[in-house]
Amino acid sequence: MGLFITGGLAALRPTLDLYLVSVGRRRRSTSTLFTDSGQCPCCSLLWSRCCSRRRVSYLGAESCLLFQGIIICVDPNLLNLRDDPVEKFLPDFNCQTRAWTHRLDFDDEYEEEDPSHNHPITLRTLTCHMSGLGTLYPTKIVNNWPTNQRGTQDFTNREDIMDCIKITPLVTTPYSFPIYSSVGITLLGWCNVATEEIAFTRDPTHLKVENHALQLERDIFDPLGMYDSYFDVPERKIDRLAVASFSAPEATIDFTDAYNPIAGQYGSAHDLVKFFQFILNPKQPGSLLKAYEVREWLRPVHTWEDGLKEVGAPWEIVKIQDSYGRRRRWYGKSGEMTSYHSAAYINPESSYGVVVLMAGRTGALEAFHHIVSTFQPAFDALLADRVSDLYVGIWRSEDEETSEVILEVVNGALKILRLKLNEVELLEASDDYPDGFVPIELWHTGRKDEFRIGLGLEKVKKQPLPSADPYFMGLDGPMAINGFPLNLMVFGYYKDARVMRVPSANAILRR
């Protein structure tokens, strides 16, 4: 099929429509991408059919992203994502906790670790690949290695996987560092399906399903209108399936119910964009997730030593510089099969996402980085314009003399250039600024139009090795006036005009 890229970008602002960037390219000696009639010269399909956001591809590892959305939505009385052990839902789970050394002969004796020190394999460790379980079980059987470097492996059943877990030592002890574990995600899927019986026992009216595929269809695909997402492509939509010419059989691989949670899902850019829109704005109608659940979900669990990549639950987090040189976190997943490649990431701070689905020999991450480098400046400018509309300017008290605050966007951050309240120049008078004027950042609290003045602890900040992070320690001080923090600043409408209020100074300012 060659190479097809579909990138969907969705902004958080509800007034901004979905932008879709579609690029098609085939490795063939032709000077035109599409003919004047709008047809692809390679397959004679119209542009809308050949390179469409409704084109269906195998998602590979993207499958577990949508699955995590289900897990978060499950009633915590049925499944506690944070602390429940796997054995609670899978009684036949028996993890091998002994080290590899017990299988080998050594002159010195290795003491077995006290069983009480063994960390239980919890659902939380599965979601963030911190369980220590291996990548794929049963492991490939390789004979005459390293002469022969090919192994044989089939997608298998639950019993074989559980048997392998019983005899195979963990790669690492839990919470040492992440090990990408398809087995862990598979176990998580089985645990989630096990909650169906619990829910039905408690409420006989519960519409119980028997497997992971039906669970996703009921809880994610249907409620969000993701009509190109399935685990078995319907006959009526088979013409939408992307198939690579050099690896056609891969389009119909059956991952079985055992491995469907990690790689068995088909989907389109249209559906992935729709899913990401609800993560970027969980407050919109129809969202399955609460805002605080999304804030908790979009967090790193482990940072690799290069500082550029992190692991979440189950996010693969990459840091990419914005227009101001700040490294912003992109949360997502990439999937690599022989002929199917995907990369789906969101940037919560800039409020947009990128989805790349490809069928061919080329990976998707290069296309993802190219799309981000192209569009990031536009979204940075969009955000700066929006912040300017709402907050930037000279704010003065009604008499235009008693109080004055000047706000400006400086290198992508909203900063205070002057802070005069009740005839007192706070920045000049503060002991924290012996060297004179320093712009002060405003920190958004997560509530609409509410900020804290980021005075921090300037004396601490100037120390070579401060004892504590200045903003972490100084954003909320111990003093208050009239029940309001000293550094609280809020915006809103008062007497039909947009105003700035600093409650601790009883100050109302207009722009």
Short mmCIF file of C-alpha atoms in Angstrom, two decimals, residues 62-318:
data_model
loop_
_atom_site.label_atom_id
_atom_site.label_comp_id
_atom_site.label_asym_id
_atom_site.label_seq_id
_atom_site.Cartn_x
_atom_site.Cartn_y
_atom_site.Cartn_z
CA GLU A 62 -2.46 1.80 20.62
CA SER A 63 -5.04 -0.79 21.67
CA CYS A 64 -4.10 -0.52 25.32
CA LEU A 65 -4.67 3.26 25.39
CA LEU A 66 -8.42 2.99 24.88
CA PHE A 67 -8.48 0.02 27.21
CA GLN A 68 -7.01 2.17 30.01
CA GLY A 69 -9.93 4.53 29.52
CA ILE A 70 -12.27 1.70 30.50
CA ILE A 71 -10.22 0.83 33.57
CA ILE A 72 -10.41 4.38 34.90
CA CYS A 73 -14.20 4.39 34.45
CA VAL A 74 -14.78 1.17 36.38
CA ASP A 75 -16.60 1.54 39.69
CA PRO A 76 -13.83 1.56 42.36
CA ASN A 77 -16.02 -0.72 44.44
CA LEU A 78 -15.49 -3.34 41.72
CA LEU A 79 -11.89 -2.63 40.77
CA ASN A 80 -9.41 -0.45 42.63
CA LEU A 81 -6.86 0.50 40.01
CA ARG A 82 -4.37 1.64 42.63
CA ASP A 83 -4.14 -1.13 45.17
CA ASP A 84 -5.99 -4.30 44.16
CA PRO A 85 -3.70 -7.33 43.70
CA VAL A 86 -4.07 -9.41 40.54
CA GLU A 87 -5.03 -12.49 42.60
CA LYS A 88 -8.27 -10.77 43.64
CA PHE A 89 -9.60 -11.20 40.11
CA LEU A 90 -7.47 -14.05 38.77
CA PRO A 91 -7.20 -16.76 41.46
CA ASP A 92 -4.99 -18.86 39.16
CA PHE A 93 -2.35 -16.11 39.01
CA ASN A 94 0.83 -17.32 40.68
CA CYS A 95 3.89 -15.20 40.01
CA GLN A 96 7.41 -16.62 40.23
CA THR A 97 9.26 -14.43 42.73
CA ARG A 98 12.55 -16.34 42.88
CA ALA A 99 15.62 -15.06 41.03
CA TRP A 100 17.25 -16.71 38.02
CA THR A 101 20.16 -17.78 40.21
CA HIS A 102 18.13 -20.58 41.75
CA ARG A 103 18.26 -22.37 38.36
CA LEU A 104 22.05 -22.17 38.09
CA ASP A 105 24.92 -23.84 39.90
CA PHE A 106 27.20 -21.48 41.86
CA ASP A 107 29.87 -22.23 44.44
CA ASP A 108 28.50 -19.55 46.72
CA GLU A 109 25.03 -19.83 48.10
CA TYR A 110 22.35 -17.25 47.38
CA GLU A 111 19.92 -16.64 50.16
CA GLU A 112 16.31 -16.58 49.12
CA GLU A 113 14.61 -13.26 49.78
CA ASP A 114 12.22 -13.14 52.70
CA PRO A 115 8.76 -13.74 51.15
CA SER A 116 7.35 -10.93 53.28
CA HIS A 117 9.52 -8.52 51.25
CA ASN A 118 7.97 -9.57 47.95
CA HIS A 119 5.96 -6.74 46.46
CA PRO A 120 2.53 -7.88 45.29
CA ILE A 121 1.71 -7.48 41.60
CA THR A 122 -1.07 -4.89 41.75
CA LEU A 123 -3.20 -3.43 38.98
CA ARG A 124 -1.24 -0.20 39.30
CA THR A 125 2.04 -1.97 38.50
CA LEU A 126 0.43 -3.49 35.40
CA THR A 127 -0.83 -0.16 34.05
CA CYS A 128 2.59 1.51 34.18
CA HIS A 129 4.75 -1.52 33.28
CA MET A 130 6.31 -1.59 36.76
CA SER A 131 5.32 -5.16 37.64
CA GLY A 132 8.60 -6.70 36.43
CA LEU A 133 6.73 -9.17 34.22
CA GLY A 134 8.33 -9.92 30.86
CA THR A 135 7.33 -8.59 27.48
CA LEU A 136 5.56 -11.56 25.91
CA TYR A 137 4.71 -15.00 27.27
CA PRO A 138 5.18 -17.79 26.43
CA THR A 139 8.66 -16.77 25.34
CA LYS A 140 10.02 -17.68 21.91
CA ILE A 141 11.91 -20.94 21.69
CA VAL A 142 15.27 -20.42 19.95
CA ASN A 143 17.48 -23.39 19.15
CA ASN A 144 21.25 -23.17 18.50
CA TRP A 145 21.56 -19.49 19.48
CA PRO A 146 23.37 -17.28 18.50
CA THR A 147 23.81 -19.07 15.17
CA ASN A 148 20.04 -19.15 14.85
CA GLN A 149 18.38 -15.91 15.93
CA ARG A 150 14.85 -16.72 14.89
CA GLY A 151 12.34 -18.19 17.28
CA THR A 152 8.87 -19.62 17.00
CA GLN A 153 5.91 -18.23 18.87
CA ASP A 154 2.15 -18.34 18.52
CA PHE A 155 -0.49 -16.22 20.17
CA THR A 156 -1.79 -18.66 22.68
CA ASN A 157 -4.37 -19.23 25.38
CA ARG A 158 -4.73 -18.14 28.96
CA GLU A 159 -3.52 -21.41 30.46
CA ASP A 160 -0.20 -21.30 28.62
CA ILE A 161 0.41 -17.71 29.68
CA MET A 162 -0.38 -18.43 33.33
CA ASP A 163 1.89 -21.50 33.29
CA CYS A 164 4.75 -19.42 31.93
CA ILE A 165 4.23 -16.75 34.61
CA LYS A 166 4.50 -19.44 37.30
CA ILE A 167 7.92 -20.66 36.19
CA THR A 168 9.55 -17.50 34.76
CA PRO A 169 11.32 -15.16 37.19
CA LEU A 170 10.48 -11.48 36.93
CA VAL A 171 12.73 -9.35 34.75
CA THR A 172 13.14 -6.90 37.64
CA THR A 173 11.68 -6.57 41.08
CA PRO A 174 8.47 -4.50 40.98
CA TYR A 175 8.95 -0.73 40.87
CA SER A 176 12.64 -0.99 39.96
CA PHE A 177 12.16 0.48 36.48
CA PRO A 178 9.61 -0.04 33.68
CA ILE A 179 9.72 -3.14 31.51
CA TYR A 180 7.30 -3.01 28.59
CA SER A 181 4.99 -5.90 29.36
CA SER A 182 2.33 -7.10 26.94
CA VAL A 183 1.68 -9.81 29.49
CA GLY A 184 0.90 -7.19 32.14
CA ILE A 185 -1.63 -5.41 29.93
CA THR A 186 -3.19 -8.77 29.06
CA LEU A 187 -3.58 -9.57 32.77
CA LEU A 188 -5.12 -6.16 33.30
CA GLY A 189 -7.65 -6.93 30.57
CA TRP A 190 -8.56 -10.23 32.18
CA CYS A 191 -8.98 -8.54 35.56
CA ASN A 192 -11.32 -6.02 34.02
CA VAL A 193 -13.42 -8.71 32.37
CA ALA A 194 -13.57 -10.50 35.74
CA THR A 195 -15.42 -7.49 37.19
CA GLU A 196 -18.36 -8.35 34.91
CA GLU A 197 -19.28 -11.33 37.06
CA ILE A 198 -18.88 -9.29 40.24
CA ALA A 199 -21.09 -6.53 38.88
CA PHE A 200 -23.74 -9.02 37.73
CA THR A 201 -23.77 -10.72 41.13
CA ARG A 202 -24.43 -7.38 42.81
CA ASP A 203 -26.93 -6.20 40.19
CA PRO A 204 -28.69 -8.81 38.01
CA THR A 205 -29.75 -6.06 35.59
CA HIS A 206 -26.09 -5.46 34.65
CA LEU A 207 -25.52 -6.21 30.94
CA LYS A 208 -22.70 -8.70 31.36
CA VAL A 209 -20.25 -9.34 28.50
CA GLU A 210 -17.85 -12.22 28.17
CA ASN A 211 -14.64 -10.77 26.75
CA HIS A 212 -12.45 -7.73 26.27
CA ALA A 213 -13.63 -6.88 22.75
CA LEU A 214 -17.30 -6.71 23.76
CA GLN A 215 -16.38 -4.70 26.84
CA LEU A 216 -14.65 -2.00 24.78
CA GLU A 217 -17.53 -1.93 22.33
CA ARG A 218 -20.07 -1.39 25.13
CA ASP A 219 -18.07 1.02 27.30
CA ILE A 220 -15.96 3.04 24.81
CA PHE A 221 -16.77 2.57 21.12
CA ASP A 222 -20.55 2.93 21.25
CA PRO A 223 -20.78 5.78 23.83
CA LEU A 224 -18.16 7.88 21.99
CA GLY A 225 -19.42 7.09 18.49
CA MET A 226 -16.23 5.32 17.43
CA TYR A 227 -17.74 3.40 14.55
CA ASP A 228 -14.45 2.45 12.86
CA SER A 229 -13.15 0.62 15.95
CA TYR A 230 -13.47 -3.15 16.30
CA PHE A 231 -11.52 -6.35 16.80
CA ASP A 232 -12.96 -8.08 13.75
CA VAL A 233 -13.51 -5.92 10.66
CA PRO A 234 -17.15 -6.20 9.51
CA GLU A 235 -17.65 -7.44 5.96
CA ARG A 236 -19.39 -4.19 5.00
CA LYS A 237 -16.28 -2.18 5.93
CA ILE A 238 -13.58 -4.46 4.59
CA ASP A 239 -12.93 -2.04 1.72
CA ARG A 240 -11.72 0.54 4.24
CA LEU A 241 -8.98 -1.70 5.60
CA ALA A 242 -5.43 -0.57 4.88
CA VAL A 243 -3.36 -3.51 3.60
CA ALA A 244 0.36 -3.35 2.85
CA SER A 245 1.30 -5.11 -0.38
CA PHE A 246 4.37 -6.81 1.09
CA SER A 247 2.66 -8.15 4.22
CA ALA A 248 -0.99 -8.66 3.40
CA PRO A 249 -1.59 -11.59 5.82
CA GLU A 250 -0.83 -9.28 8.76
CA ALA A 251 -4.13 -7.50 8.12
CA THR A 252 -6.04 -10.52 9.39
CA ILE A 253 -3.94 -11.67 12.34
CA ASP A 254 -6.05 -13.07 15.16
CA PHE A 255 -4.49 -11.97 18.42
CA THR A 256 -7.10 -14.07 20.24
CA ASP A 257 -8.85 -12.90 23.36
CA ALA A 258 -5.62 -13.53 25.24
CA TYR A 259 -3.74 -10.68 23.53
CA ASN A 260 -6.55 -8.46 22.26
CA PRO A 261 -5.98 -5.94 25.10
CA ILE A 262 -2.43 -5.22 23.92
CA ALA A 263 -2.62 -5.31 20.12
CA GLY A 264 -5.82 -6.72 18.66
CA GLN A 265 -7.76 -3.58 17.82
CA TYR A 266 -8.51 -2.01 14.45
CA GLY A 267 -9.24 1.71 14.31
CA SER A 268 -9.12 4.91 12.28
CA ALA A 269 -7.62 8.35 12.76
CA HIS A 270 -11.19 9.65 13.01
CA ASP A 271 -11.90 7.48 16.05
CA LEU A 272 -8.59 8.09 17.81
CA VAL A 273 -9.00 11.84 17.38
CA LYS A 274 -12.47 11.61 18.89
CA PHE A 275 -11.10 9.69 21.89
CA PHE A 276 -8.31 12.22 22.41
CA GLN A 277 -10.74 15.14 22.24
CA PHE A 278 -12.45 13.82 25.36
CA ILE A 279 -9.11 13.55 27.14
CA LEU A 280 -8.15 17.10 26.16
CA ASN A 281 -11.52 18.40 27.31
CA PRO A 282 -13.20 15.98 29.73
CA LYS A 283 -15.82 18.60 30.61
CA GLN A 284 -17.50 18.44 27.21
CA PRO A 285 -20.87 16.65 26.93
CA GLY A 286 -20.62 12.89 26.56
CA SER A 287 -17.22 12.55 28.22
CA LEU A 288 -16.62 9.29 30.05
CA LEU A 289 -13.83 10.66 32.24
CA LYS A 290 -13.92 13.27 34.97
CA ALA A 291 -11.47 16.17 34.81
CA TYR A 292 -9.62 15.08 37.97
CA GLU A 293 -9.30 11.53 36.58
CA VAL A 294 -7.61 12.90 33.47
CA ARG A 295 -5.28 15.07 35.56
CA GLU A 296 -4.29 12.02 37.57
CA TRP A 297 -3.88 9.90 34.44
CA LEU A 298 -1.65 12.38 32.59
CA ARG A 299 1.33 11.97 34.88
CA PRO A 300 4.78 10.39 34.51
CA VAL A 301 5.63 7.42 36.70
CA HIS A 302 9.26 6.98 35.73
CA THR A 303 11.81 9.30 34.10
CA TRP A 304 14.67 7.82 32.09
CA GLU A 305 18.16 9.17 32.66
CA ASP A 306 18.25 11.21 29.46
CA GLY A 307 15.43 13.35 30.84
CA LEU A 308 13.71 13.35 27.44
CA LYS A 309 11.52 10.27 27.80
CA GLU A 310 9.23 9.11 30.58
CA VAL A 311 6.77 6.31 31.24
CA GLY A 312 3.22 6.74 32.48
CA ALA A 313 0.19 4.48 32.77
CA PRO A 314 0.58 3.31 30.04
CA TRP A 315 1.84 6.49 28.36
CA GLU A 316 5.05 6.67 26.40
CA ILE A 317 5.96 10.27 27.20
CA VAL A 318 8.31 12.30 25.02
#
